PDB file of C-alpha atoms in Angstrom:
ATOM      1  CA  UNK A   1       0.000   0.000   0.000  1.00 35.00           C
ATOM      2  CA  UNK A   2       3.235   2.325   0.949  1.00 36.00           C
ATOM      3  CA  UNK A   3       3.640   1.906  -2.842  1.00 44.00           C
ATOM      4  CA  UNK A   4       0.543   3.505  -4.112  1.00 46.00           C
ATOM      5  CA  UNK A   5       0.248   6.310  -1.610  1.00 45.00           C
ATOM      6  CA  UNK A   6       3.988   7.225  -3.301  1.00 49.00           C
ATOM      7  CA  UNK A   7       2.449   7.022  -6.786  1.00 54.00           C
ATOM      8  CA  UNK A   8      -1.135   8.719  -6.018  1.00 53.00           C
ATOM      9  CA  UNK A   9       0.925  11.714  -5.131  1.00 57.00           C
ATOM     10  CA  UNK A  10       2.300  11.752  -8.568  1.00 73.00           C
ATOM     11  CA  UNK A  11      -0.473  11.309 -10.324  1.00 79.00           C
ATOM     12  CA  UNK A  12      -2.322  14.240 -12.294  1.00 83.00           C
ATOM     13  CA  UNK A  13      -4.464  12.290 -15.001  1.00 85.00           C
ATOM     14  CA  UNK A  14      -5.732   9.021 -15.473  1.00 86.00           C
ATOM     15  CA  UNK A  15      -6.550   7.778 -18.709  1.00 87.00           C
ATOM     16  CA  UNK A  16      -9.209   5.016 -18.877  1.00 88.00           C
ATOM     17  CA  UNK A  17      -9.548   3.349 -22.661  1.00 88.00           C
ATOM     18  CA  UNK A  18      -8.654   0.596 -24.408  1.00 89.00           C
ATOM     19  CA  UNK A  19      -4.508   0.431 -24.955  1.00 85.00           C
ATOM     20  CA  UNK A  20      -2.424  -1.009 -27.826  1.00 83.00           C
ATOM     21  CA  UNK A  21       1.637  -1.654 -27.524  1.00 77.00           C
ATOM     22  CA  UNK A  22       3.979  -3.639 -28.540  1.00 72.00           C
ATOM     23  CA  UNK A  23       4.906  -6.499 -26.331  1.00 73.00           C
ATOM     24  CA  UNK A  24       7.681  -7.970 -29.320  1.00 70.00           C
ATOM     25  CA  UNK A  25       8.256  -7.217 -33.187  1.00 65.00           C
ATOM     26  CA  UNK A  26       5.571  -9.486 -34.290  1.00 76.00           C
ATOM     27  CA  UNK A  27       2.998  -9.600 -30.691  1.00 79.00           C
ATOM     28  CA  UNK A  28       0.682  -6.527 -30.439  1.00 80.00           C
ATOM     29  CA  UNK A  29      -1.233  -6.945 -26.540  1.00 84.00           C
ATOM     30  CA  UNK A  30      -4.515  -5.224 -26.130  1.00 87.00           C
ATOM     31  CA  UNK A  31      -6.144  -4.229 -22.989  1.00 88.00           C
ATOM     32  CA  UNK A  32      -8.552  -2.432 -21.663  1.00 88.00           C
ATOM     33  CA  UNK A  33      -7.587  -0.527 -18.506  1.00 87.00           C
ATOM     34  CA  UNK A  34      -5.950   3.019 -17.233  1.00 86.00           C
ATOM     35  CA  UNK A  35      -2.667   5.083 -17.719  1.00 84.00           C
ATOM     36  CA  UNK A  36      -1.961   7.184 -14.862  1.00 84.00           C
ATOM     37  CA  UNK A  37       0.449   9.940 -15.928  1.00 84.00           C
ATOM     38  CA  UNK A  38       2.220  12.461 -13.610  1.00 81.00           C
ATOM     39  CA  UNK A  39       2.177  15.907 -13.630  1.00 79.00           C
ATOM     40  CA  UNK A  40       5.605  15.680 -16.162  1.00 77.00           C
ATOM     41  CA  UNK A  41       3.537  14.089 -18.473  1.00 77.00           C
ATOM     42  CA  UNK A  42       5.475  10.410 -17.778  1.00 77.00           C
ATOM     43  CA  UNK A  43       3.903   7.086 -17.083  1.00 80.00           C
ATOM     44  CA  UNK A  44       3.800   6.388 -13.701  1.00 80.00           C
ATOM     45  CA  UNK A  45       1.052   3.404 -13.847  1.00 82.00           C
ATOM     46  CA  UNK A  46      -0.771   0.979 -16.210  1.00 85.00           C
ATOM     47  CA  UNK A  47      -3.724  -1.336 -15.600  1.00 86.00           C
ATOM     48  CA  UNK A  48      -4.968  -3.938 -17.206  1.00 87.00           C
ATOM     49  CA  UNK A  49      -8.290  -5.079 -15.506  1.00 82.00           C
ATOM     50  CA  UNK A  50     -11.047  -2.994 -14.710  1.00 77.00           C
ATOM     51  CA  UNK A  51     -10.465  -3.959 -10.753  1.00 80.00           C
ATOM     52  CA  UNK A  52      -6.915  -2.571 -10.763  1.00 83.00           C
ATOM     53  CA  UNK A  53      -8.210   0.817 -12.404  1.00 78.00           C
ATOM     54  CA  UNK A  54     -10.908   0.852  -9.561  1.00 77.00           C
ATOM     55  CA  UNK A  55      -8.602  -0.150  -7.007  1.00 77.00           C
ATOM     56  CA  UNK A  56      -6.147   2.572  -8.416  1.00 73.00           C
ATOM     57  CA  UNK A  57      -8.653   5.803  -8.301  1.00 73.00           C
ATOM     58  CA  UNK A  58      -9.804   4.565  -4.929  1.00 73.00           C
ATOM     59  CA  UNK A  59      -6.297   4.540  -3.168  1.00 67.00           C
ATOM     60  CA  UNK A  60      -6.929   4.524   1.077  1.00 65.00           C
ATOM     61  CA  UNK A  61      -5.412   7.146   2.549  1.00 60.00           C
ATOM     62  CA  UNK A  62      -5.749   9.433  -0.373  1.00 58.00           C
ATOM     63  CA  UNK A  63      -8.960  11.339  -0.099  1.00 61.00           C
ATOM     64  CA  UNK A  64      -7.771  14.540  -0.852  1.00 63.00           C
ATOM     65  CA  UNK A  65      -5.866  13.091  -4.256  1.00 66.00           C
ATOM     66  CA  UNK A  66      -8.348  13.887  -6.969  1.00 75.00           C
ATOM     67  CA  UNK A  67      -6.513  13.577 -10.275  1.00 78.00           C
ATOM     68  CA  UNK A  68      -8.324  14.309 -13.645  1.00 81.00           C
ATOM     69  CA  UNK A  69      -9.762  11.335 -15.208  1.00 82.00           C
ATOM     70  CA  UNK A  70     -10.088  11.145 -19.078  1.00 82.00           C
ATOM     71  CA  UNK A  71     -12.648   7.888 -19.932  1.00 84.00           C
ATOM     72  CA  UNK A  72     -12.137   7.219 -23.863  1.00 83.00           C
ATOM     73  CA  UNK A  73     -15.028   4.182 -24.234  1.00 81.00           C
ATOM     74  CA  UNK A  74     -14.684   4.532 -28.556  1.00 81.00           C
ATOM     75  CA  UNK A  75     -10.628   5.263 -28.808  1.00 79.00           C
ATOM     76  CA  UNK A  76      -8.045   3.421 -28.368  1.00 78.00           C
ATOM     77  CA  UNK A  77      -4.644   4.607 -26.965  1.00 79.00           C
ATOM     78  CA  UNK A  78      -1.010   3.384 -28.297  1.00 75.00           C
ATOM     79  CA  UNK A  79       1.603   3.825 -25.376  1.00 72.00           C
ATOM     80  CA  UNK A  80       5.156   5.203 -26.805  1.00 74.00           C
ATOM     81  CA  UNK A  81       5.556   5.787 -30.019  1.00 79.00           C
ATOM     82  CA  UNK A  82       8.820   4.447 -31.847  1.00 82.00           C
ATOM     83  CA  UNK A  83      10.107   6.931 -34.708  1.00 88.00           C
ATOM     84  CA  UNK A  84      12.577   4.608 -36.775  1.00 89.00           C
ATOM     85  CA  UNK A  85      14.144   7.527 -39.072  1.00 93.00           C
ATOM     86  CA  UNK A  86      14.463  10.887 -37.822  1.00 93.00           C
ATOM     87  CA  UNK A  87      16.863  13.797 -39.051  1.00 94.00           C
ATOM     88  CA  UNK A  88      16.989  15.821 -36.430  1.00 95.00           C
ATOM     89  CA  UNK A  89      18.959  18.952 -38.253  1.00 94.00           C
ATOM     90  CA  UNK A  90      16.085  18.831 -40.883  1.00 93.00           C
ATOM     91  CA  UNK A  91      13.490  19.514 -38.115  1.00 92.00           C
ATOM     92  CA  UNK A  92      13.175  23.574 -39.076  1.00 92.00           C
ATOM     93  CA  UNK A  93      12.781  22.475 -42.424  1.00 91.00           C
ATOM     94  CA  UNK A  94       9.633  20.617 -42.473  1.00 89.00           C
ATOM     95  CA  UNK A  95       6.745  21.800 -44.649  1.00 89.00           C
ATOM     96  CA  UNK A  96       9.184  23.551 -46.636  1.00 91.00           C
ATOM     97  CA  UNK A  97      10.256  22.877 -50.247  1.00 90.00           C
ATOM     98  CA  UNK A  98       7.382  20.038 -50.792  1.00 90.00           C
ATOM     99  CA  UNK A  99       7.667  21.169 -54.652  1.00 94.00           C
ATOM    100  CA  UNK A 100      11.402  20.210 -55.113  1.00 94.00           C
ATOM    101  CA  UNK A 101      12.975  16.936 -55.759  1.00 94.00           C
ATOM    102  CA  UNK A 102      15.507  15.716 -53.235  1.00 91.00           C
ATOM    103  CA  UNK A 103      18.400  17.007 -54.164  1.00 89.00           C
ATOM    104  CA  UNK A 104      16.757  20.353 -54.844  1.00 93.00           C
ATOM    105  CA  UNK A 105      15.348  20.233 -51.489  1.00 92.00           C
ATOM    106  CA  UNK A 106      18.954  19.462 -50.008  1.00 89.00           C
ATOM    107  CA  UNK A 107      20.666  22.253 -51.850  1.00 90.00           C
ATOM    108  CA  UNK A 108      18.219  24.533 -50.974  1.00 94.00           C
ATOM    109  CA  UNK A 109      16.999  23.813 -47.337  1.00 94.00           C
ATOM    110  CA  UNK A 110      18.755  20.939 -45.605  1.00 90.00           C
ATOM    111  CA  UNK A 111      22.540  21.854 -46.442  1.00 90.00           C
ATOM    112  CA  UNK A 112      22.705  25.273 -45.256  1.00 92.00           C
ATOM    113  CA  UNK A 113      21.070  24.673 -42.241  1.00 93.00           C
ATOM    114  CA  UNK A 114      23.130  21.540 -41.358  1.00 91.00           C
ATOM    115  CA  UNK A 115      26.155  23.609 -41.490  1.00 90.00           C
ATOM    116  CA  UNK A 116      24.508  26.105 -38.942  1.00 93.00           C
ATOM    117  CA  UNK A 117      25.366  22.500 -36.641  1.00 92.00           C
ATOM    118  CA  UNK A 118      28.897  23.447 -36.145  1.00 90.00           C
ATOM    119  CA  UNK A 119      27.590  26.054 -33.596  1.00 93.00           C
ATOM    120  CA  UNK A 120      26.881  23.511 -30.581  1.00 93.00           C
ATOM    121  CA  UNK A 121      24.460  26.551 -29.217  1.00 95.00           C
ATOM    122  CA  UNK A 122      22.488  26.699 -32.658  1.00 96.00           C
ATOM    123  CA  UNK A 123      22.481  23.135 -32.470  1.00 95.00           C
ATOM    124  CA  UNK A 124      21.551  22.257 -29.011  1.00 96.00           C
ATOM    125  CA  UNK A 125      18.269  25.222 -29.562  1.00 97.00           C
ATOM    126  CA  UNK A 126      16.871  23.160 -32.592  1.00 97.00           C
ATOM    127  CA  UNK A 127      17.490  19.788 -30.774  1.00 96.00           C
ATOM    128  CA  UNK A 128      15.880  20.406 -27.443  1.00 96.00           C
ATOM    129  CA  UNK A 129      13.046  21.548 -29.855  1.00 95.00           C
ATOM    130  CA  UNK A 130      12.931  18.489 -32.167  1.00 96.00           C
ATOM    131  CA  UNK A 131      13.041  16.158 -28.359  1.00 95.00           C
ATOM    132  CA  UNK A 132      10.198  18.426 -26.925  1.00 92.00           C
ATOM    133  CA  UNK A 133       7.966  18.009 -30.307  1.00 92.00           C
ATOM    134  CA  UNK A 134       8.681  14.051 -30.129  1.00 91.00           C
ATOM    135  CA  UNK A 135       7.480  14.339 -26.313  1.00 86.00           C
ATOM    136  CA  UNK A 136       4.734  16.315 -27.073  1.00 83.00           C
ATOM    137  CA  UNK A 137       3.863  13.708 -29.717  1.00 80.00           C
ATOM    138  CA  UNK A 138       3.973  10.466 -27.433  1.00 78.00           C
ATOM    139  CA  UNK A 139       7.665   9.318 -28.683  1.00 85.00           C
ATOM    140  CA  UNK A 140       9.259   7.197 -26.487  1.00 83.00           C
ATOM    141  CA  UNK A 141      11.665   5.720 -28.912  1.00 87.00           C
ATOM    142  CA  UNK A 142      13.862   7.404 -31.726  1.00 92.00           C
ATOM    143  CA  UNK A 143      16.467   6.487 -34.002  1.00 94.00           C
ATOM    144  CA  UNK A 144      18.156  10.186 -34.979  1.00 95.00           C
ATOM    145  CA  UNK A 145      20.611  11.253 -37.344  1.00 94.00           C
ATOM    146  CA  UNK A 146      22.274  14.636 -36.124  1.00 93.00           C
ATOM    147  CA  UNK A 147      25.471  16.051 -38.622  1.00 91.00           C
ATOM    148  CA  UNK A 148      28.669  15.473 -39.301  1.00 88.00           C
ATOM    149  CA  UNK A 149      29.526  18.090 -36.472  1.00 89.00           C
ATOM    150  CA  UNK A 150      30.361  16.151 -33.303  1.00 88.00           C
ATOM    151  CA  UNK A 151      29.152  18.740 -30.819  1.00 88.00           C
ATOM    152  CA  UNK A 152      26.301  19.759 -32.246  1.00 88.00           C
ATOM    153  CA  UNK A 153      24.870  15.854 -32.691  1.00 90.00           C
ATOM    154  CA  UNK A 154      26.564  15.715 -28.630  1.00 92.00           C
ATOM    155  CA  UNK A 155      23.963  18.371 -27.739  1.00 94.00           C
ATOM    156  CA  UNK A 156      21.196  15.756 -29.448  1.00 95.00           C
ATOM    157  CA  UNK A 157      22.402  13.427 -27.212  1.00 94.00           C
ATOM    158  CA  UNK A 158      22.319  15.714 -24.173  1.00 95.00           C
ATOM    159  CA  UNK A 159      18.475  16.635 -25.052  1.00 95.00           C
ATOM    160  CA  UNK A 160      17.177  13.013 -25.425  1.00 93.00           C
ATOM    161  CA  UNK A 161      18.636  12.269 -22.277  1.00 92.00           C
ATOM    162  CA  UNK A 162      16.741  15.618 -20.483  1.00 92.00           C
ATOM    163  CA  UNK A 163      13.516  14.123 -21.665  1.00 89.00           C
ATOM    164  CA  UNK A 164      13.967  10.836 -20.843  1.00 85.00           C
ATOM    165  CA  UNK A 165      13.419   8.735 -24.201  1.00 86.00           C
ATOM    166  CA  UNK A 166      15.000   6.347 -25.775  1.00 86.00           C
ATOM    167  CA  UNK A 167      17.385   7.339 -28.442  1.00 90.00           C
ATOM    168  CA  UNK A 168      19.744   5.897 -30.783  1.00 92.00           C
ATOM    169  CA  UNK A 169      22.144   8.307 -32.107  1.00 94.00           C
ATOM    170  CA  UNK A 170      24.600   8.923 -34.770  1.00 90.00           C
ATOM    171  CA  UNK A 171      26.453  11.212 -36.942  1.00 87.00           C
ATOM    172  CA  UNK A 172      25.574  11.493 -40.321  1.00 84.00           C
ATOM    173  CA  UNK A 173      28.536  11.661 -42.970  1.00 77.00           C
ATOM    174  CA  UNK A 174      27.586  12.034 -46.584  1.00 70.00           C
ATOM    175  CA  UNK A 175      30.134  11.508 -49.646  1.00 68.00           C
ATOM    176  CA  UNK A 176      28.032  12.757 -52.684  1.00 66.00           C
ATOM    177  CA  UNK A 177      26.454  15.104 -53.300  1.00 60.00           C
ATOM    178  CA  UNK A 178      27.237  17.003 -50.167  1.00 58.00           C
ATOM    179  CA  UNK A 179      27.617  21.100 -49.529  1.00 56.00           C
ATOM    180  CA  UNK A 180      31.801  21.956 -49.813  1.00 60.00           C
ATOM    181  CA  UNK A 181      31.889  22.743 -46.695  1.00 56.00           C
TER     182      UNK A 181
END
């Protein structure tokens, strides 16, 4: 009971829905239960039976906790998100240049901002902006490319660690078709 009494203090919202996630690469497990989420936004509890859920609003000893309870009976919820391919420098350039072909697009958008890297500051700005959009967006889980500058992909690093995913991280180096510079 010690346990819950530490987590109902976290808790600010309770989600009660059906839930999809991945259990393996090939096993998908459904449930219907709650996700109790703390006032960071994090996971702090999941349920999977309609007795835990009850059991979880109606903690003893925690009259007073009254967190806000979102009931979802047509939706279902995914938990984490997994982005598999993510350049990270290209982030400000989104929605831009949707009439050029690739290399045109790379000429015109994604090399010159790519060298802005080199400045770990620059870098680190668009970075902690890309890791609070993939937040935002339920990513748990990303695979990101940063540049060929290794301070400014450091300061990738250094975000995705402040939010707490899960990222896998590496320096991109391109031999063709690549900016001088």
């Amino acid at each position: 009971m010690l346990i819950y009494r530490t987590i109902a203090k976290r808790i600010e919202r309770v989600f009660v829905a059906t839930f999809r996630h991945s259990v393996s690469r090939t096993e998908m497990e459904v449930f219907r239960g709650a996700v109790a989420v703390d006032n960071q936004g994090r996971i702090v509890q999941v349920t999977k039976s309609a007795e835990d859920t009850y059991r979880l609003l109606t903690l003893p000893g925690n009259e007073s906790w009254k967190p806000t309870v979102h009931t979802a009976d047509d939706e279902a919820f995914e938990i984490g998100r997994v982005d598999t391919h993510l350049h990270a420098p290209q982030f400000p350039n989104r929605y831009l240049g949707d009439e050029l072909d690739l290399l045109a697009w790379l000429k015109a958008f994604t090399f010159p901002e790519e060298l802005k890297h080199e400045n770990a500051v620059y870098a680190a700005a668009v970075y902690e902006r890309v890791v609070r959009a993939l937040v935002r967006h339920g990513t748990t889980t990303a695979l990101m490319y940063g540049t060929m500058h290794h301070w400014g992909t450091a300061a990738l690093f250094e975000a995705a660690k402040r939010a707490k995913i899960n990222a896998f991280i590496g320096n991109v180096h391109m031999e063709r078709n690549a900016d001088d510079k």
